[in-house]
Short mmCIF file of C-alpha atoms in Angstrom, two decimals:
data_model
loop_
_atom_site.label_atom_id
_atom_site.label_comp_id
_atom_site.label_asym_id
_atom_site.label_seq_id
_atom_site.Cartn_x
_atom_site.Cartn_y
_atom_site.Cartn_z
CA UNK A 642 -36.84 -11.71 25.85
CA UNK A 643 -37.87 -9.03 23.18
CA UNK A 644 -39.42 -9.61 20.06
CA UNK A 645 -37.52 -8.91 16.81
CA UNK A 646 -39.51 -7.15 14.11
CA UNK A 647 -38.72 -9.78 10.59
CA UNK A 648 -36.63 -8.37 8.31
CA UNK A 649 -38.38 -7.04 4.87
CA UNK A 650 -38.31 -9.54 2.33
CA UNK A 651 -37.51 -8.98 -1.25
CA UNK A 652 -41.35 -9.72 -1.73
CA UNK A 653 -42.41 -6.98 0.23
CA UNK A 654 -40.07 -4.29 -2.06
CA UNK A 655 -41.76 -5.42 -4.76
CA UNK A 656 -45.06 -5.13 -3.18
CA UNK A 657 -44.29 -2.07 -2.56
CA UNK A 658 -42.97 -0.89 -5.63
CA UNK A 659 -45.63 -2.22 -7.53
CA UNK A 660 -42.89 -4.25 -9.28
CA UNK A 661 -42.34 -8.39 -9.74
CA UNK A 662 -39.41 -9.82 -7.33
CA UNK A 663 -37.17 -9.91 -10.41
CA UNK A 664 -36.84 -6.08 -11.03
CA UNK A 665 -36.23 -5.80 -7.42
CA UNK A 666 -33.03 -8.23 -7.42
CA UNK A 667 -31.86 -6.45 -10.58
CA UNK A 668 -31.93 -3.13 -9.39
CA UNK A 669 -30.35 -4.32 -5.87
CA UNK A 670 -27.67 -6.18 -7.53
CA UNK A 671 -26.59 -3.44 -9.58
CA UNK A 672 -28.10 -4.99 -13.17
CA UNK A 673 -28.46 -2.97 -16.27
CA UNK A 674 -32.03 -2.83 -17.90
CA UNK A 675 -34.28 -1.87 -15.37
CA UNK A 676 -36.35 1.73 -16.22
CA UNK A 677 -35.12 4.36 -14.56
CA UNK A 678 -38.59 5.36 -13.14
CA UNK A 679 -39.05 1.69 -12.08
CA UNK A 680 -35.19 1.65 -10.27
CA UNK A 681 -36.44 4.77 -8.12
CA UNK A 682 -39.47 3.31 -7.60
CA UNK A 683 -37.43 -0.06 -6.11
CA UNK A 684 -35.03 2.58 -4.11
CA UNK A 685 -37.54 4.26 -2.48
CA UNK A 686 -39.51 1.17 -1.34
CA UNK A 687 -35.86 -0.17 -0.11
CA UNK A 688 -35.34 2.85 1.52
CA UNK A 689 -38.91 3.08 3.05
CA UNK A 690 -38.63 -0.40 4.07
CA UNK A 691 -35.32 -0.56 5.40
CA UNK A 692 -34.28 -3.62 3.27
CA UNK A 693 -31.10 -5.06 3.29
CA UNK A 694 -29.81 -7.26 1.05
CA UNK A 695 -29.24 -10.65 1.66
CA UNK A 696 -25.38 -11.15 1.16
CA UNK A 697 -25.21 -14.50 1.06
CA UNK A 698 -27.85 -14.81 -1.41
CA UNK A 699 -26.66 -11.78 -3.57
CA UNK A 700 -23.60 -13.69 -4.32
CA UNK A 701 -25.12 -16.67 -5.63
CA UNK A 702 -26.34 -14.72 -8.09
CA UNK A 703 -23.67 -12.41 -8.81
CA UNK A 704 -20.76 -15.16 -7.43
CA UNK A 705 -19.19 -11.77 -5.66
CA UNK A 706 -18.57 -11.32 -1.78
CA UNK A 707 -17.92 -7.61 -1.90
CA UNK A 708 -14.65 -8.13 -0.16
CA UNK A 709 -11.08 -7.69 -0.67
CA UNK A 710 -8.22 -9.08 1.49
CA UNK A 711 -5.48 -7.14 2.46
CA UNK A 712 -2.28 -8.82 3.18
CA UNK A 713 0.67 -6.66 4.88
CA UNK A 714 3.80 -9.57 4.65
CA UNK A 715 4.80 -7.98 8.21
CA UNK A 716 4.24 -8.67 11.77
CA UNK A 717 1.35 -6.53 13.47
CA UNK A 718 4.27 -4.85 15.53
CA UNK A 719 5.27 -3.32 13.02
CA UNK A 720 2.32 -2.52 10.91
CA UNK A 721 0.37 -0.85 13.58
CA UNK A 722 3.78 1.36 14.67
CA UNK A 723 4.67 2.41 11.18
CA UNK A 724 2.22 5.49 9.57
CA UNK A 725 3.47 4.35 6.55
CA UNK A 726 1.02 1.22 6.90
CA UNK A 727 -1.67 3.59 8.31
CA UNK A 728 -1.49 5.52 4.79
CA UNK A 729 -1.46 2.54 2.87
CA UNK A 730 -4.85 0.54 4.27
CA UNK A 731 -6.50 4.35 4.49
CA UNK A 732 -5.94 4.83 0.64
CA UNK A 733 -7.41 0.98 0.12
CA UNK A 734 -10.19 1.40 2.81
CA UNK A 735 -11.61 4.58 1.25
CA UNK A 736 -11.66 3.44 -2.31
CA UNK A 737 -12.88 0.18 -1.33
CA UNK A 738 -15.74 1.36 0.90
CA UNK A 739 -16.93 3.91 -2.29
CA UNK A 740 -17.38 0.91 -3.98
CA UNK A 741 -19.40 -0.61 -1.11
CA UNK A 742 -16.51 -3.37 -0.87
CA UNK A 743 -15.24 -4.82 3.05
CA UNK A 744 -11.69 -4.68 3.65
CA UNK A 745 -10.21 -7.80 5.19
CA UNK A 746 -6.93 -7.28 6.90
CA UNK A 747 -4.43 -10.29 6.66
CA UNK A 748 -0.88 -10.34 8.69
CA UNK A 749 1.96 -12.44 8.72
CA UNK A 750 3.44 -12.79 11.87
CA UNK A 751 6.02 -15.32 11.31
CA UNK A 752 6.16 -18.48 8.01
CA UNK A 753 4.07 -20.25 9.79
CA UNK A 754 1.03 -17.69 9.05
CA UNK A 755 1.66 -18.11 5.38
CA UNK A 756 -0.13 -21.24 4.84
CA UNK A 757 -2.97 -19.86 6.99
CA UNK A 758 -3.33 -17.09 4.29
CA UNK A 759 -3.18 -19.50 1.32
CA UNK A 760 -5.80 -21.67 2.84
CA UNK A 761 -8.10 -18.29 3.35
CA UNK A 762 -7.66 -16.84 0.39
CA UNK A 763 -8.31 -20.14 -1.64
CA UNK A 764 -11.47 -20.80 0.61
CA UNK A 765 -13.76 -18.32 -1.68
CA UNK A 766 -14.11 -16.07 1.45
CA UNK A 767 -13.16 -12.70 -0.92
CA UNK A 768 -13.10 -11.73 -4.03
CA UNK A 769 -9.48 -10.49 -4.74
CA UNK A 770 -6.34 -9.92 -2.69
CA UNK A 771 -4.15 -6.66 -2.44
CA UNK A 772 -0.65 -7.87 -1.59
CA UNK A 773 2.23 -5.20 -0.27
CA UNK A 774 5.65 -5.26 2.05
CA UNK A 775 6.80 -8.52 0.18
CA UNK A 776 10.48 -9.70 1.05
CA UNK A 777 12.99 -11.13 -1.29
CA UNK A 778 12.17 -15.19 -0.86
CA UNK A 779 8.62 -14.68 0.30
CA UNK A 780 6.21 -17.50 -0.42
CA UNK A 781 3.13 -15.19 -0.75
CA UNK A 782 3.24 -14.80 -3.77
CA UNK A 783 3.28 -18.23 -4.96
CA UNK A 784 0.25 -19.04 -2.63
CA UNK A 785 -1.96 -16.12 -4.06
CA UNK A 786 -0.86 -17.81 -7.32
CA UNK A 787 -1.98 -21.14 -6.16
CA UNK A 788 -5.60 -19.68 -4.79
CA UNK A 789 -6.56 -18.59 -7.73
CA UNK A 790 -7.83 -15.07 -6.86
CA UNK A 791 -7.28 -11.99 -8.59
CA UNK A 792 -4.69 -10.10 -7.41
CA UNK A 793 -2.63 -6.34 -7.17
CA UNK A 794 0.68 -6.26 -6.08
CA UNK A 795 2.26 -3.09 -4.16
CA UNK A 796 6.06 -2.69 -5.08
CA UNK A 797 8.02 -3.78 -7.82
CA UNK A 798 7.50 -7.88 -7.86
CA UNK A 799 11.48 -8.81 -7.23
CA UNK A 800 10.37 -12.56 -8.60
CA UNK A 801 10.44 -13.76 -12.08
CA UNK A 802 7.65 -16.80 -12.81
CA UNK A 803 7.53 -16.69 -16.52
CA UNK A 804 4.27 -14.77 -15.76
CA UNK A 805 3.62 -11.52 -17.21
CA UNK A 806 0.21 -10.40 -15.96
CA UNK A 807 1.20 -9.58 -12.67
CA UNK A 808 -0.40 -6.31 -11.76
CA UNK A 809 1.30 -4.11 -9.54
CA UNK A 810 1.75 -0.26 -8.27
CA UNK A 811 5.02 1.51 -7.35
CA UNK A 812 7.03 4.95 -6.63
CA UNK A 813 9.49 5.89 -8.56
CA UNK A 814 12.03 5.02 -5.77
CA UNK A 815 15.51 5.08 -8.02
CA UNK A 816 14.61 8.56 -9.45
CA UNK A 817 13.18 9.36 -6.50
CA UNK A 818 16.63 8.46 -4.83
CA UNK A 819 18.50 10.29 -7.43
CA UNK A 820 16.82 13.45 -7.06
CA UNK A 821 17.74 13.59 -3.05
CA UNK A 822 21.35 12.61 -3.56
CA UNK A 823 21.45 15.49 -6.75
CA UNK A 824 19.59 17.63 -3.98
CA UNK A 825 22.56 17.30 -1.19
CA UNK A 826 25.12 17.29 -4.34
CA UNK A 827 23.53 20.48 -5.24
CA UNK A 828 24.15 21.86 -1.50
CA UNK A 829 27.72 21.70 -1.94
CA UNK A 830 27.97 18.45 0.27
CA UNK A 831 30.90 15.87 -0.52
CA UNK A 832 30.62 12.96 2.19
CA UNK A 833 27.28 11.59 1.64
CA UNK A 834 26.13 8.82 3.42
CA UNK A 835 23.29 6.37 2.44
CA UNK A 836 21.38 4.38 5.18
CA UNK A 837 19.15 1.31 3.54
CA UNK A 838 16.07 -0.14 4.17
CA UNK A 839 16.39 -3.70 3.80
CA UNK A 840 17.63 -4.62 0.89
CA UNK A 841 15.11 -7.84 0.51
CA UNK A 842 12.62 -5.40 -0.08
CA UNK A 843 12.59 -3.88 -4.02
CA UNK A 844 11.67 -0.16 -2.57
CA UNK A 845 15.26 -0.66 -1.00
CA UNK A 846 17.52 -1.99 -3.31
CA UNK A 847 16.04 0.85 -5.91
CA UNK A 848 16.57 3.89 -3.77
CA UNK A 849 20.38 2.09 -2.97
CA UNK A 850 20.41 1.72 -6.71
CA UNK A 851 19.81 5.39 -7.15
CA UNK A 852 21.78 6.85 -4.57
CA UNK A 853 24.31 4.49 -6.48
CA UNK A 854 23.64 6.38 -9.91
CA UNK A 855 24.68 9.76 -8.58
CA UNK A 856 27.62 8.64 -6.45
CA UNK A 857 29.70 6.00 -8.01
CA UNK A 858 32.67 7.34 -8.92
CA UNK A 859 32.66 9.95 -6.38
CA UNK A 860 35.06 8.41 -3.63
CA UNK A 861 34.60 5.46 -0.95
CA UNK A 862 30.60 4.58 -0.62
CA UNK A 863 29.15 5.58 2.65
CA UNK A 864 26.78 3.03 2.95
CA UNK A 865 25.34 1.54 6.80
CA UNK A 866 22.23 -1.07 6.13
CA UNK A 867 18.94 -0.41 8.14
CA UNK A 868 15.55 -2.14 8.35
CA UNK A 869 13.13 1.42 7.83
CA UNK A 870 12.34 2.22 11.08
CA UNK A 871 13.96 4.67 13.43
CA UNK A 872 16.04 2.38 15.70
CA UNK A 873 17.71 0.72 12.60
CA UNK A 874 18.70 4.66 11.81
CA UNK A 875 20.04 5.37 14.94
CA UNK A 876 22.22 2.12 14.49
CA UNK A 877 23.27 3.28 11.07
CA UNK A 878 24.08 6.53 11.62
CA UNK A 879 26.63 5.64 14.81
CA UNK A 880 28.41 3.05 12.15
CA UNK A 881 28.51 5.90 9.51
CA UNK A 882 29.91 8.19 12.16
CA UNK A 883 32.54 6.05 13.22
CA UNK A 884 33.92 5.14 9.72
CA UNK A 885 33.73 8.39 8.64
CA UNK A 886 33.52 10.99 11.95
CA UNK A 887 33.66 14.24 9.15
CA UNK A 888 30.56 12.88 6.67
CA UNK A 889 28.47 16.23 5.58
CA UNK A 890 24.69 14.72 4.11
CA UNK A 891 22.93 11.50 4.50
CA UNK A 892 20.31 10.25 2.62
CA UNK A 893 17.74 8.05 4.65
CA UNK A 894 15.65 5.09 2.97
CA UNK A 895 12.41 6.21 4.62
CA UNK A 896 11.40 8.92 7.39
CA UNK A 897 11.42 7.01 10.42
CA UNK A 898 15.21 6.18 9.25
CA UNK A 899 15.91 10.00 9.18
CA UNK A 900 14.49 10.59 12.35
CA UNK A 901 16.69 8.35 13.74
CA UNK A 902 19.60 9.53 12.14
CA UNK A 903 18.43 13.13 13.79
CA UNK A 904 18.24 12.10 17.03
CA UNK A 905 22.35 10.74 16.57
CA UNK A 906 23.66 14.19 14.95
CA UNK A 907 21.74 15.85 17.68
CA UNK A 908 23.64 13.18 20.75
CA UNK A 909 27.01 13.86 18.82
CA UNK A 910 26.66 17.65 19.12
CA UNK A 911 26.44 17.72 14.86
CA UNK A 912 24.14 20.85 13.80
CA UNK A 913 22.04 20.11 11.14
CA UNK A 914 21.88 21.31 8.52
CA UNK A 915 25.38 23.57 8.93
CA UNK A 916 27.42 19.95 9.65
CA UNK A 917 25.21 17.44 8.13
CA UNK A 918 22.22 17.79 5.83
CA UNK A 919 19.85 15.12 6.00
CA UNK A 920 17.06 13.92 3.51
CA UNK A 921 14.63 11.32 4.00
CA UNK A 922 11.86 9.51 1.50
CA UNK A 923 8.27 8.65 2.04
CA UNK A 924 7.14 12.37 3.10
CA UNK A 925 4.71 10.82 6.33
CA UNK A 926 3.44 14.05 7.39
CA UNK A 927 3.42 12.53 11.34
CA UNK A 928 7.15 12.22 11.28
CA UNK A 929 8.60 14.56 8.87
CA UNK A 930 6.78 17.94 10.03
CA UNK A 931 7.54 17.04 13.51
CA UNK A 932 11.38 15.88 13.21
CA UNK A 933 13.84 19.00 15.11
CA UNK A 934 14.20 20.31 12.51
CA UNK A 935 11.55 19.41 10.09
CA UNK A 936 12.71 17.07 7.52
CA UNK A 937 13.70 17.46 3.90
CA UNK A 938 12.24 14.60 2.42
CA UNK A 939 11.32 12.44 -1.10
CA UNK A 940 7.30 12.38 -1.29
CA UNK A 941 5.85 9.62 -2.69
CA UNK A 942 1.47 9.20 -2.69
CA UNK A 943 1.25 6.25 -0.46
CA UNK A 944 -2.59 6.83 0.16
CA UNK A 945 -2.96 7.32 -3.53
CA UNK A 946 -0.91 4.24 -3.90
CA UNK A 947 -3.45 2.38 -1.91
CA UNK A 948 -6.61 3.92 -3.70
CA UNK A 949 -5.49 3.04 -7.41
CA UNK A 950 -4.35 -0.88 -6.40
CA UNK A 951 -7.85 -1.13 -4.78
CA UNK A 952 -9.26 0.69 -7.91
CA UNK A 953 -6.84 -1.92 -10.44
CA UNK A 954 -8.49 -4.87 -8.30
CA UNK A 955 -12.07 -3.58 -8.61
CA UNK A 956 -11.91 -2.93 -12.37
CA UNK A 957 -9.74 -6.06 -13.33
CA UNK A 958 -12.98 -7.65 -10.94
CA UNK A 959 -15.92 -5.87 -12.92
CA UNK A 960 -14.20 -6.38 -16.18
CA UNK A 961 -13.43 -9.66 -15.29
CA UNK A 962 -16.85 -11.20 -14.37
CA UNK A 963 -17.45 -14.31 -16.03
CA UNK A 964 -14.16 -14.80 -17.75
CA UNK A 965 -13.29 -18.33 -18.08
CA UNK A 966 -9.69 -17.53 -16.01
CA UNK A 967 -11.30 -15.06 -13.24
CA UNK A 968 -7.32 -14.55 -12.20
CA UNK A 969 -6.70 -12.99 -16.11
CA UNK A 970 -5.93 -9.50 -16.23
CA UNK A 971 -8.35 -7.40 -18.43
CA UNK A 972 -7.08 -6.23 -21.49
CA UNK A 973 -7.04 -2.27 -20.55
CA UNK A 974 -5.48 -3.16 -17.15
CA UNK A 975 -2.12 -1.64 -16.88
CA UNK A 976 0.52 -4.47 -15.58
CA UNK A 977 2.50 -1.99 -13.84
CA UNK A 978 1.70 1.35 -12.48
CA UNK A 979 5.11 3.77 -11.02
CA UNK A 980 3.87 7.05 -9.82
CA UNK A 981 6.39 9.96 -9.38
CA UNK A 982 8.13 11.19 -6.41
CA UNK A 983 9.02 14.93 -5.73
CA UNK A 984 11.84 16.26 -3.66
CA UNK A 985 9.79 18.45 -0.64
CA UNK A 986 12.56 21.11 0.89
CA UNK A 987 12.20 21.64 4.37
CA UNK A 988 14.70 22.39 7.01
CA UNK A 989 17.13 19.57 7.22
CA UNK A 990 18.67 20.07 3.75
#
């Protein structure tokens, strides 16, 4: 059996350093009113040494974990197959790691993995939670509620608790929607069709609610229900073509949705874009560069939407540190956050 060297002790930085124990811990736990010439000495000795901190001990003292859980309210099926989840815990990974913060991922299989997350989350294992993919009805957001931890919401909440310090970032999916259905308007097309995502999910209902905007009025509504991924297209798009075999556009929910819908046109012999111009919304560069032919789509920042609820969390944390309601949201902390979309023209419309 070999022999493990001990690991250096905060005693032996401040040996080191020439320092007492005290300036040690307040330069490793990120404290204000250490010297600077004193905090490089402790560096370098940490650094020479090869110290690292005790984490358990570190958040006695500073009652932080460094780490954020990460619930996706889908199955892993589904989270691991869609890029649009891959964006998503990239953007949150990266701005967590900057701030030297461990990502916990969190999935909900089925309702029965809800109350394993409650009971997590309220254990005092992390700090804060970053919730996103909620469905119309789901309990999550009652049990984040319940565990007391601080907490950023991605999407629109679709609930209505009498609370109004719930903290959340979005797209702007209805003008987002409105500017793809103006697009195909624009293009001369007459018969446009809408396929959903589904409609328990906010992002949904809005981009329904904007195709809605720019349509009513304008003849029967071509409207097939999907579920965002491109199986639920192809579905939709063989309805749409059946109730209405002469349609000229549709506008897609997501990407994957699109390239469903492509891969129908192209069974049913329909040229696109001379018969049917299609537009999607999300702008995943995996699926929209490589659709035949590449896709016309709504962009919204989905990394960027993953680095700024991280970066909500982390200052609503900071700001937050010894409040008497840790779950308050600090004054400066913006309760909702919509980012724009922009209309990217490719070859589909």
């Amino acid at each position: 059996m070999t022999a493990t060297a001990p690991r250096p002790t905060l005693e032996a930085v401040a040996e080191r350093a020439g320092v007492s124990r005290a300036t040690v811990s307040r330069v490793v736990n990120g404290a204000h009113g250490v010297r600077d010439a004193l905090a490089d000495r402790v560096r370098r000795a940490v650094e020479e040494l090869g110290y690292v901190p005790n984490r358990a001990a570190r958040s006695l003292v500073t009652r932080r974990h460094d780490a954020v859980a990460v619930v996706a309210a889908e199955p892993e099926t589904r989270v691991f197959a869609d890029p649009y989840f891959a964006q998503r815990l990239r953007g949150i990974s990266k701005e967590l790691t900057a701030h030297d913060n461990q990502l916990v991922l969190l999935l909900t299989e089925g309702r029965e993995d809800h109350a394993r997350v409650g009971r997590y989350l309220a254990g005092g294992h992390v700090d804060g939670a970053l919730v996103f993919s909620l469905h119309l009805d789901d309990p999550l957001p009652g049990l984040v509620r319940d565990a007391g931890v601080p907490t950023v919401f991605g999407g629109r909440p679709d609930w209505d608790d009498g609370r109004d310090d719930v903290v959340y970032v979005d797209s702007d999916n209805r003008g987002g929607a409105r500017e793809a259905v103006r697009h195909l308007a624009g293009l001369g097309r007459a018969r446009i069709a809408h396929i959903t995502g589904p409609l328990d999910q906010t992002s949904a209902a809005d981009r329904l609610a904007g195709f809605r905007d720019v349509r009513a009025g304008a003849g029967p509504e071509l409207v097939a229900r999907g579920d965002f991924t491109s199986g639920g297209g192809e579905r939709a798009m063989r309805e749409l073509l059946e109730r209405c075999p002469d349609l000229d556009a549709v506008f897609a929910a997501n990407d994957l949705t699109a390239a469903g819908a492509l891969r129908v046109l192209r069974e049913r012999g329909r040229r696109v874009p001379d018969d049917v111009a299609v537009v999607g919304f999300d702008d995943m560069l995996p699926v929209a560069e490589q659709t035949d032919p590449p896709l016309t789509t709504v962009r919204q920042d989905i990394e960027g939407m993953g680095r700024l609820m991280a970066r909500l969390l982390l200052r609503g944390l900071d700001r937050g540190a010894g409040a008497e309601d840790p779950t308050a949201t600090a004054p400066d902390t913006p309760s909702g956050v919509v980012l724009p979309t922009t209309l990217v023209r490719r070859a589909t419309a």
